[in-house]
Amino acid sequence: MIRVVLPPHLRTLARVDGDVELEVNATVTQRSILDELENRYPMLRGTMRDHVTKLRRPLVRFFVCGEDLSHESPDAPLPQAIAEGSEPFVIIGAIAGG
Amino acid sequence: MSKVRVLVGTRKGAFILTADGARKRWKVKGPHFAGWEIYHVKGSAADPNRIYASQTSGWFGQIIQRSDDGGKKWSTPGSSAEELQSPDGMPKGESNKFVYDGIPGTHQWYDGTQHPWEFKRVWHLEPSLNDPEHVYAGVEDAALFESRDGGKSWNELSGLRKHDTGPKWQPGAGGMCLHTILLDPQDPRRIYIAISAAGAFRTDDAGQTWKPINHGLHSQYIPDPTAEVGHCVHRIAMHPSRPDTLFMQKHWDVMRSDDGGDSWREVSGNLPSDFGFPIDVHAHEPETIYVVPIKSDSEHYPPNSRLRVYRSRTGGNEWEALTKGLPQRNCYVNVLRDAMCVDSLEPCGIYFGTTGGQVYGSADGGDSWKPIVRDLPAVLSVEVQTLP
C-alpha cells in the first residue's frame, strides 16, 4: 500500500481527508503513482501535471524520504520505503507567495 | 416575489449574495472554493439552477466547477462521486482539459518576438441562451472553447485563433485573454468576442470563421493606431433587443457601433477619464449605459479618489456622475472588466465589485448605491441572476 500526501487544496478537490492509500500494480515510480492517483480521483487530472505532455506543473513538487525528486525522471523506481508505505509520497505546492 | 442571486468571483473564492426583489436585505454565502482564484461564475439563462464557475490557481491550474441546484452543491463535471460509480466506466476527468486544436502556433510577445500559445486559465464562461449543457469558455492565451456536455469536455473553435492576424495578437498587462463573449439572441450563428490586446471579432457561422471588427478604433499606444488588430478592448456590452448596437470600453475611449461592429465611433463625451474596464446596458433602456472611469492605465483607481459610476441615457457622449452611496474621498479601488452587471427587475438593478472587496448594488438604476458586502477578497467578476 502506497501512501500519498496531497496538498490541502487538492485534498479538498478530491474530497479526501488525510493521506490517500493506493495500490500500484507496476514498478513504483512517480509516473505509476500519479497514474493511479488520477485514475482514482479523475478531478485531479491536470492539477499536478499536464493532461497531454504529462510534465509536472512548475509550482508542484514531489518529495520522497525528505528529498525533492521533482527533477528526477518520472520513470525512475522510487525507494522501497515508498513501495512499502512506510514513507509517504508527498506532493506539495511550492511556497511562492499568493 | 422575484429574487436576485449575485454570483461573485474573487481572488480567494466565490460568494453568492441573495435577496428578494426589494434588494434591501442580503444573505452572503461562501467562500466556495476557498483560496482559489475564481475568475468568473455565471448561470444559464435556460436553467438558472445550472451555474458554471472558473476556478484557477498558479499552482494547480484550471478547474471547472458546476452546480445544478443554484449554487448549493458543486462538482467538477464528469468526476462527481456519483459518476465514479457509473456503469459506463471510469469518468474521464477532462472538464479542465483545454487543449488547443492542432499545432498552437505563436503570437506576438511583449518584446515583439513570437511566443507560443500556452493555455493558462479560463477568464469567462458564457452559457448558451437555450441549452444548459452548452457553454463557451474564453481563455488565456486567447482562444474560444465550447462544451456541449455540461462542461465535461471542451473543444476549441479554432477558426478564431487560426485567423490570419493571430501572429499579431499580443498580451495586455493582464495577459492575452479572451474576456468577452456576446451571443446574439436573434441569430444563434452570430457571436462577438473581445481579446486584450487583439480587439473585437465576430462570427456569423457559429464560430467556424471570424472577422476582426475594429474599424474606427484608434489606439495611440500601438505602432499603427488604426491597425486591423492590436487594440486593447476591455469590454463590450449589448442590449438583447438591439444586438447590432454594441458599446465598448476600450483601454482608453468608450466606443459605440450600430452595425454589428463593422464600424465604431467614440462616445466618451464628458467623462472625466475614458479609461476603464466594465461597461453595461440598462435592462429596459437600450440607450442607457454605465461605465466606471478610472484615472489612467498606470493609476488603476478613480479620478480624484472618488468612486463614481457614470450613466449616459443617450447611448453615450452625455454622461452624469452617480455618486449617492459611493465613497467620494480616499477611494483607490479598481473595478475589473467582468465585475459589473444588471438585473432585469423593475427598476433595473446594477451591481459592481471592486478590487477592495466591496460589492455595491443599486436598486434604482444607479441613482443610489449601497454596499451589499464590504470586505471580500479582491473582486474579479460579478454576475446576477433574476429569479422568479
Coordinates of C-alpha atoms in Angstrom, one line a residue:
Chain A
M1 CA 0.0 0.0 0.0
I2 CA 1.4 3.3 -1.0
R3 CA 0.7 6.5 1.0
V4 CA 0.3 9.8 -0.8
V5 CA 0.1 13.1 0.9
L6 CA -1.8 15.7 -1.1
P7 CA -1.6 19.4 -0.6
P8 CA -4.7 20.8 1.2
H9 CA -6.3 22.3 -2.0
L10 CA -6.1 19.1 -3.8
R11 CA -7.4 17.2 -0.8
T12 CA -10.5 19.5 -0.9
L13 CA -10.8 19.0 -4.7
A14 CA -10.6 15.2 -4.4
R15 CA -12.8 15.2 -1.3
V16 CA -10.4 13.2 0.8
D17 CA -9.2 13.6 4.4
G18 CA -5.7 12.8 5.4
D19 CA -3.4 10.6 3.4
V20 CA -4.5 8.7 0.3
E21 CA -3.7 5.0 0.1
L22 CA -3.1 3.4 -3.3
E23 CA -2.3 0.0 -4.7
V24 CA 0.1 0.3 -7.7
N25 CA 0.4 -2.8 -9.8
A26 CA 3.6 -1.8 -11.5
T27 CA 7.1 -0.7 -10.7
V28 CA 6.6 2.1 -8.2
T29 CA 7.7 5.4 -9.9
Q30 CA 6.4 9.0 -9.9
R31 CA 4.5 8.2 -13.1
S32 CA 2.9 5.0 -11.8
I33 CA 1.8 6.7 -8.6
L34 CA 0.3 9.7 -10.4
D35 CA -1.4 7.4 -13.0
E36 CA -3.1 5.5 -10.2
L37 CA -3.9 8.7 -8.2
E38 CA -5.5 10.3 -11.3
N39 CA -7.4 7.0 -12.0
R40 CA -8.9 7.0 -8.5
Y41 CA -9.5 10.8 -8.5
P42 CA -10.1 12.0 -12.0
M43 CA -10.8 15.5 -10.8
L44 CA -7.0 15.7 -10.0
R45 CA -6.1 15.3 -13.7
G46 CA -4.3 18.4 -15.0
T47 CA -3.7 19.8 -11.5
M48 CA -0.3 18.1 -10.8
R49 CA 0.9 17.5 -14.4
D50 CA -0.2 18.5 -17.9
H51 CA -3.1 16.5 -19.3
V52 CA -1.2 15.8 -22.6
T53 CA 2.5 16.1 -22.1
K54 CA 2.4 14.7 -18.5
L55 CA 5.0 17.2 -17.5
R56 CA 4.9 18.3 -13.8
R57 CA 3.3 21.7 -13.3
P58 CA 6.0 24.2 -12.5
L59 CA 4.9 25.0 -8.9
V60 CA 4.2 21.4 -7.9
R61 CA 6.9 19.4 -6.2
F62 CA 7.3 15.7 -5.3
F63 CA 9.2 14.8 -2.1
V64 CA 10.3 11.3 -1.1
C65 CA 12.1 10.3 2.1
G66 CA 12.9 14.0 2.7
E67 CA 14.4 14.5 -0.8
D68 CA 13.0 16.6 -3.6
L69 CA 12.7 14.3 -6.6
S70 CA 10.8 16.8 -8.8
H71 CA 13.6 16.9 -11.3
E72 CA 14.3 13.2 -11.5
S73 CA 12.9 11.0 -14.3
P74 CA 9.2 10.2 -13.7
D75 CA 10.1 6.6 -14.6
A76 CA 12.9 6.1 -12.1
P77 CA 12.0 3.5 -9.4
L78 CA 11.3 5.0 -6.0
P79 CA 12.8 3.7 -2.8
Q80 CA 11.4 0.6 -1.2
A81 CA 10.1 2.6 1.8
I82 CA 7.6 4.3 -0.7
A83 CA 6.6 0.9 -2.2
E84 CA 6.0 -0.5 1.3
G85 CA 4.2 2.5 2.5
S86 CA 6.5 3.2 5.5
E87 CA 7.3 6.6 3.9
P88 CA 4.7 8.7 2.0
F89 CA 5.0 10.2 -1.5
V90 CA 4.5 13.9 -0.7
I91 CA 3.0 16.3 -3.2
I92 CA 3.3 19.9 -2.3
G93 CA 2.6 23.3 -3.9
A94 CA 5.7 25.4 -3.9
I95 CA 5.9 28.2 -1.3
A96 CA 5.6 31.0 -3.7
G97 CA 3.5 33.8 -2.4
G98 CA -0.2 34.3 -3.1
Chain B
M1 CA -42.0 37.8 -5.4
S2 CA -38.9 37.8 -7.6
K3 CA -35.4 37.2 -6.3
V4 CA -31.9 38.0 -7.3
R5 CA -28.8 35.9 -6.9
V6 CA -25.5 37.7 -7.4
L7 CA -22.5 35.5 -8.2
V8 CA -19.2 37.0 -7.2
G9 CA -15.8 35.7 -8.2
T10 CA -12.8 36.8 -6.1
R11 CA -9.1 36.2 -5.7
K12 CA -9.8 33.8 -2.9
G13 CA -13.1 32.1 -3.6
A14 CA -16.7 32.6 -4.8
F15 CA -19.5 34.1 -2.9
I16 CA -23.3 34.1 -3.6
L17 CA -25.4 37.0 -2.5
T18 CA -29.2 36.7 -2.5
A19 CA -32.1 39.0 -1.8
D20 CA -35.7 39.3 -2.7
G21 CA -37.0 41.7 -5.3
A22 CA -36.7 44.7 -3.0
R23 CA -33.0 44.1 -2.9
K24 CA -32.6 45.6 0.6
R25 CA -31.7 42.7 2.8
W26 CA -29.0 40.3 1.6
K27 CA -27.6 37.0 2.6
V28 CA -24.0 36.2 1.9
K29 CA -22.8 32.7 1.4
G30 CA -19.3 31.5 0.8
P31 CA -16.5 31.3 0.2
H32 CA -16.9 28.4 -2.2
F33 CA -13.5 27.0 -3.4
A34 CA -11.7 28.9 -0.7
G35 CA -8.2 30.0 -1.5
W36 CA -8.6 29.7 -5.3
E37 CA -8.9 32.5 -7.8
I38 CA -12.5 32.5 -9.2
Y39 CA -12.3 34.4 -12.5
H40 CA -16.0 34.0 -13.4
V41 CA -19.2 32.5 -12.2
K42 CA -22.3 32.6 -14.5
G43 CA -25.7 30.9 -14.6
S44 CA -27.5 29.5 -17.5
A45 CA -30.4 31.6 -18.9
A46 CA -32.1 28.3 -19.9
D47 CA -31.9 26.8 -16.4
P48 CA -31.0 29.2 -13.6
N49 CA -30.1 26.3 -11.3
R50 CA -27.2 25.5 -13.7
I51 CA -24.2 27.6 -12.8
Y52 CA -20.6 27.3 -14.1
A53 CA -17.5 28.6 -12.3
S54 CA -13.9 29.0 -13.5
Q55 CA -11.6 28.1 -10.6
T56 CA -7.9 28.6 -11.2
S57 CA -4.6 28.6 -9.4
G58 CA -1.0 29.3 -10.4
W59 CA -0.1 26.1 -8.6
F60 CA -2.7 23.6 -9.7
G61 CA -4.0 25.1 -13.0
Q62 CA -7.6 25.3 -14.2
I63 CA -10.7 23.7 -12.7
I64 CA -14.3 23.9 -14.0
Q65 CA -17.0 23.7 -11.3
R66 CA -20.7 23.2 -12.0
S67 CA -23.8 23.5 -9.8
D68 CA -27.2 22.0 -10.7
D69 CA -29.0 23.4 -7.7
G70 CA -28.4 27.1 -7.8
G71 CA -25.0 27.1 -6.1
K72 CA -25.6 25.0 -3.0
K73 CA -23.6 21.9 -4.2
W74 CA -20.8 22.0 -6.7
S75 CA -18.8 19.3 -8.6
T76 CA -16.2 19.1 -11.3
P77 CA -18.3 17.9 -14.3
G78 CA -17.7 14.3 -15.1
S79 CA -15.9 13.5 -11.9
S80 CA -18.5 13.5 -9.2
A81 CA -18.8 10.8 -6.6
E82 CA -22.0 9.6 -8.3
E83 CA -20.2 9.4 -11.6
L84 CA -17.4 7.4 -10.1
Q85 CA -19.9 4.6 -9.6
S86 CA -21.1 4.9 -13.1
P87 CA -21.8 1.6 -15.0
D88 CA -20.4 3.4 -18.1
G89 CA -16.9 3.0 -16.6
M90 CA -14.5 5.4 -15.0
P91 CA -15.0 9.1 -15.6
K92 CA -12.5 10.8 -17.9
G93 CA -11.8 13.8 -15.7
E94 CA -11.5 16.1 -18.7
S95 CA -13.6 19.0 -17.5
N96 CA -10.3 21.0 -17.1
K97 CA -8.7 19.8 -20.3
F98 CA -8.3 22.8 -22.6
V99 CA -6.1 21.7 -25.4
Y100 CA -5.6 23.9 -28.5
D101 CA -6.6 22.4 -31.8
G102 CA -3.6 21.3 -33.8
I103 CA -0.2 23.0 -33.5
P104 CA -0.9 26.1 -31.4
G105 CA 1.5 28.4 -33.3
T106 CA 2.8 31.7 -32.0
H107 CA 1.6 35.2 -31.2
Q108 CA 3.4 38.4 -30.5
W109 CA 5.2 38.7 -27.1
Y110 CA 5.7 41.9 -25.2
D111 CA 9.1 42.4 -26.8
G112 CA 7.8 42.0 -30.3
T113 CA 9.2 38.4 -30.7
Q114 CA 6.9 35.5 -31.4
H115 CA 5.8 33.4 -28.4
P116 CA 4.0 30.0 -28.4
W117 CA 0.3 29.9 -27.4
E118 CA 0.1 28.4 -23.9
F119 CA -3.2 27.7 -22.1
K120 CA -3.3 29.5 -18.7
R121 CA -6.8 29.9 -17.4
V122 CA -10.5 30.5 -18.3
W123 CA -11.4 34.1 -17.9
H124 CA -15.1 34.0 -18.9
L125 CA -17.8 31.4 -19.1
E126 CA -20.8 32.1 -21.3
P127 CA -23.7 29.6 -21.1
S128 CA -25.8 29.2 -24.3
L129 CA -29.0 31.1 -24.3
N130 CA -31.2 28.0 -24.7
D131 CA -29.2 24.8 -23.8
P132 CA -27.8 24.5 -20.2
E133 CA -25.4 21.8 -21.4
H134 CA -23.8 24.1 -24.0
V135 CA -21.3 26.7 -22.7
Y136 CA -18.5 28.7 -24.1
A137 CA -15.2 29.5 -22.4
G138 CA -12.9 32.4 -23.2
V139 CA -9.3 31.6 -22.2
E140 CA -5.8 32.9 -21.8
D141 CA -3.8 32.6 -24.1
A142 CA -6.7 33.8 -26.3
A143 CA -9.0 31.2 -27.7
L144 CA -12.6 30.2 -27.6
F145 CA -13.7 26.8 -26.4
E146 CA -17.1 25.2 -26.1
S147 CA -18.6 22.3 -24.2
R148 CA -21.8 20.6 -25.3
D149 CA -21.9 18.2 -22.4
G150 CA -22.3 20.4 -19.4
G151 CA -18.6 21.2 -19.1
K152 CA -17.4 17.5 -19.1
S153 CA -15.3 18.1 -22.2
W154 CA -14.1 21.0 -24.2
N155 CA -13.3 21.7 -27.9
E156 CA -11.7 24.7 -29.4
L157 CA -13.5 26.8 -32.0
S158 CA -10.1 27.2 -33.6
G159 CA -11.1 29.3 -36.6
L160 CA -10.7 32.3 -34.3
R161 CA -7.1 31.6 -33.1
K162 CA -6.1 30.5 -36.6
H163 CA -7.2 33.8 -38.1
D164 CA -4.5 35.3 -40.3
T165 CA -3.9 38.0 -37.8
G166 CA -3.2 35.6 -34.9
P167 CA 0.6 36.1 -35.0
K168 CA 0.0 39.9 -34.5
W169 CA -2.1 39.4 -31.3
Q170 CA -0.3 40.4 -28.1
P171 CA -0.9 40.2 -24.4
G172 CA -2.2 43.2 -22.4
A173 CA -0.9 43.8 -18.9
G174 CA -3.2 41.1 -17.6
G175 CA -2.2 38.5 -20.2
M176 CA -3.6 37.7 -23.6
C177 CA -7.1 36.9 -22.6
L178 CA -10.4 36.3 -24.4
H179 CA -12.6 38.0 -21.8
T180 CA -15.9 38.9 -23.6
I181 CA -18.4 36.6 -25.3
L182 CA -21.7 38.0 -26.5
L183 CA -24.3 35.7 -28.0
D184 CA -26.8 37.3 -30.4
P185 CA -30.2 36.4 -29.1
Q186 CA -31.7 36.9 -32.6
D187 CA -29.2 35.0 -34.6
P188 CA -27.7 31.9 -32.9
R189 CA -24.9 31.8 -35.5
R190 CA -23.6 35.3 -34.6
I191 CA -21.1 35.6 -31.7
Y192 CA -19.0 38.6 -30.7
I193 CA -15.8 38.2 -28.7
A194 CA -13.0 40.5 -27.5
I195 CA -9.4 39.9 -26.7
S196 CA -6.8 42.0 -24.9
A197 CA -4.8 43.0 -26.9
A198 CA -6.1 42.0 -30.3
G199 CA -9.5 43.6 -30.4
A200 CA -13.1 42.5 -31.2
F201 CA -14.1 39.7 -33.6
R202 CA -17.4 38.5 -35.0
T203 CA -18.5 35.2 -36.4
D204 CA -21.7 34.7 -38.4
D205 CA -21.3 31.0 -38.8
A206 CA -21.4 29.8 -35.2
G207 CA -17.6 30.1 -34.7
Q208 CA -16.2 28.5 -37.9
T209 CA -14.9 31.7 -39.3
W210 CA -14.2 35.1 -37.7
K211 CA -13.7 38.7 -38.8
P212 CA -11.9 41.4 -36.9
I213 CA -14.3 44.3 -36.2
N214 CA -12.1 47.1 -35.2
H215 CA -12.7 49.7 -37.8
G216 CA -12.9 53.1 -36.1
L217 CA -10.8 52.2 -33.1
H218 CA -7.9 54.5 -32.5
S219 CA -5.2 53.3 -30.1
Q220 CA -2.2 55.7 -29.8
Y221 CA -0.2 53.1 -27.8
I222 CA 0.3 50.8 -30.8
P223 CA 2.6 51.4 -33.8
D224 CA -0.3 51.8 -36.2
P225 CA -3.1 53.4 -34.2
T226 CA -5.8 52.2 -36.6
A227 CA -4.4 48.7 -37.2
E228 CA -6.8 45.9 -38.0
V229 CA -5.8 44.2 -34.8
G230 CA -3.8 45.0 -31.7
H231 CA -6.3 47.1 -29.8
C232 CA -6.8 46.6 -26.1
V233 CA -10.5 46.2 -25.9
H234 CA -11.6 45.9 -22.2
R235 CA -15.2 45.0 -22.5
I236 CA -18.2 45.0 -24.9
A237 CA -21.9 45.2 -23.9
M238 CA -25.1 44.7 -25.9
H239 CA -28.8 45.1 -25.1
P240 CA -30.6 41.9 -26.1
S241 CA -33.3 43.8 -28.0
R242 CA -30.7 45.6 -30.2
P243 CA -27.9 43.1 -31.0
D244 CA -26.4 45.2 -33.7
T245 CA -25.7 48.0 -31.3
L246 CA -22.6 47.4 -29.3
F247 CA -20.9 49.5 -26.6
M248 CA -17.2 49.2 -25.9
Q249 CA -14.9 50.2 -23.1
K250 CA -11.5 50.2 -24.7
H251 CA -8.2 50.7 -22.8
W252 CA -8.8 54.4 -23.5
D253 CA -12.1 55.5 -25.1
V254 CA -15.7 54.5 -24.8
M255 CA -17.0 53.4 -28.3
R256 CA -20.2 52.6 -30.0
S257 CA -21.2 50.6 -33.0
D258 CA -24.7 50.4 -34.6
D259 CA -23.8 47.9 -37.4
G260 CA -22.7 44.8 -35.5
G261 CA -19.1 46.1 -35.0
D262 CA -18.4 46.9 -38.7
S263 CA -17.7 50.5 -37.6
W264 CA -17.1 52.3 -34.3
R265 CA -17.3 55.9 -33.2
E266 CA -16.2 57.4 -29.9
V267 CA -18.8 58.4 -27.3
S268 CA -16.6 59.3 -24.4
G269 CA -18.1 62.8 -24.4
N270 CA -17.8 64.5 -21.0
L271 CA -16.4 61.6 -19.0
P272 CA -13.6 62.7 -16.5
S273 CA -11.5 59.8 -17.9
D274 CA -12.3 57.5 -20.7
F275 CA -10.0 54.7 -19.4
G276 CA -11.9 52.0 -17.5
F277 CA -12.8 48.3 -17.6
P278 CA -16.5 47.4 -17.4
I279 CA -19.4 48.7 -19.4
D280 CA -23.0 47.6 -19.3
V281 CA -26.5 48.4 -20.6
H282 CA -29.7 49.1 -18.6
A283 CA -32.1 46.1 -18.8
H284 CA -35.1 48.1 -20.0
E285 CA -33.5 51.1 -21.7
P286 CA -31.2 50.2 -24.6
E287 CA -29.7 53.7 -24.8
T288 CA -28.8 53.8 -21.1
I289 CA -25.3 52.7 -20.4
Y290 CA -22.9 52.6 -17.4
V291 CA -19.1 52.9 -17.1
V292 CA -16.7 53.3 -14.2
P293 CA -14.0 55.8 -15.2
I294 CA -10.5 55.1 -13.9
K295 CA -7.7 57.7 -13.8
S296 CA -5.2 56.0 -16.1
D297 CA -3.7 52.8 -17.3
S298 CA -1.0 53.0 -14.6
E299 CA -3.1 54.5 -11.8
H300 CA -5.8 51.9 -11.6
Y301 CA -8.1 54.0 -9.3
P302 CA -10.9 56.5 -9.8
P303 CA -10.1 60.1 -10.7
N304 CA -9.9 62.4 -7.7
S305 CA -10.2 59.3 -5.5
R306 CA -14.0 59.5 -5.9
L307 CA -15.7 56.3 -6.9
R308 CA -18.3 57.3 -9.5
V309 CA -20.4 55.3 -11.9
Y310 CA -21.2 57.3 -15.0
R311 CA -24.5 56.9 -16.7
S312 CA -25.5 58.0 -20.2
R313 CA -29.2 58.0 -21.1
T314 CA -28.3 59.0 -24.7
G315 CA -26.2 56.0 -25.7
G316 CA -23.0 57.9 -25.0
N317 CA -21.5 61.3 -25.3
E318 CA -23.5 62.9 -22.4
W319 CA -22.7 61.4 -19.1
E320 CA -23.8 62.0 -15.5
A321 CA -21.9 61.0 -12.4
L322 CA -23.7 58.7 -10.0
T323 CA -22.3 59.2 -6.5
K324 CA -25.0 58.7 -3.9
G325 CA -23.8 56.0 -1.5
L326 CA -20.4 55.6 -3.1
P327 CA -17.2 56.8 -1.4
Q328 CA -16.3 60.3 -2.5
R329 CA -12.9 60.6 -0.9
N330 CA -9.8 58.5 -0.3
C331 CA -11.0 55.7 -2.6
Y332 CA -8.3 53.9 -4.6
V333 CA -10.0 50.7 -5.8
N334 CA -10.5 49.5 -9.3
V335 CA -13.5 47.8 -11.0
L336 CA -12.4 45.0 -13.3
R337 CA -13.9 44.2 -16.7
D338 CA -16.2 41.3 -15.6
A339 CA -17.3 42.9 -12.4
M340 CA -20.4 44.8 -13.4
C341 CA -23.9 43.5 -14.3
V342 CA -27.5 44.4 -14.4
D343 CA -30.6 42.5 -13.2
S344 CA -33.9 42.6 -15.1
L345 CA -36.2 43.7 -12.4
E346 CA -38.2 47.0 -12.4
P347 CA -36.5 49.3 -11.6
C348 CA -33.3 47.8 -13.0
G349 CA -30.6 46.8 -10.5
I350 CA -26.9 47.5 -11.2
Y351 CA -24.1 45.7 -9.3
F352 CA -20.4 46.0 -9.3
G353 CA -17.4 44.7 -7.3
T354 CA -14.1 46.3 -6.5
T355 CA -10.5 45.3 -6.0
G356 CA -11.0 46.4 -2.4
G357 CA -13.6 43.7 -1.8
Q358 CA -16.8 45.7 -1.9
V359 CA -19.8 44.7 -3.9
Y360 CA -22.2 47.7 -4.4
G361 CA -25.7 47.4 -5.6
S362 CA -28.3 49.9 -6.8
A363 CA -32.0 49.0 -6.9
D364 CA -32.9 52.2 -8.8
G365 CA -31.0 52.2 -12.0
G366 CA -27.9 53.8 -10.4
D367 CA -29.5 56.7 -8.7
S368 CA -28.3 55.4 -5.3
W369 CA -25.9 52.7 -4.1
K370 CA -25.3 50.6 -1.1
P371 CA -22.6 48.1 -0.3
I372 CA -24.0 44.6 -0.2
V373 CA -20.8 43.4 1.3
R374 CA -17.6 45.3 2.1
D375 CA -14.7 43.1 2.9
L376 CA -14.4 40.3 0.4
P377 CA -11.1 39.4 -1.3
A378 CA -10.5 41.5 -4.4
V379 CA -13.5 41.0 -6.7
L380 CA -12.8 39.7 -10.2
S381 CA -16.3 39.2 -11.5
V382 CA -19.9 39.9 -10.7
E383 CA -23.0 38.4 -12.4
V384 CA -26.6 38.4 -11.4
Q385 CA -29.5 36.1 -12.0
T386 CA -33.1 37.4 -11.8
L387 CA -35.2 34.6 -10.5
P388 CA -39.0 34.2 -10.4

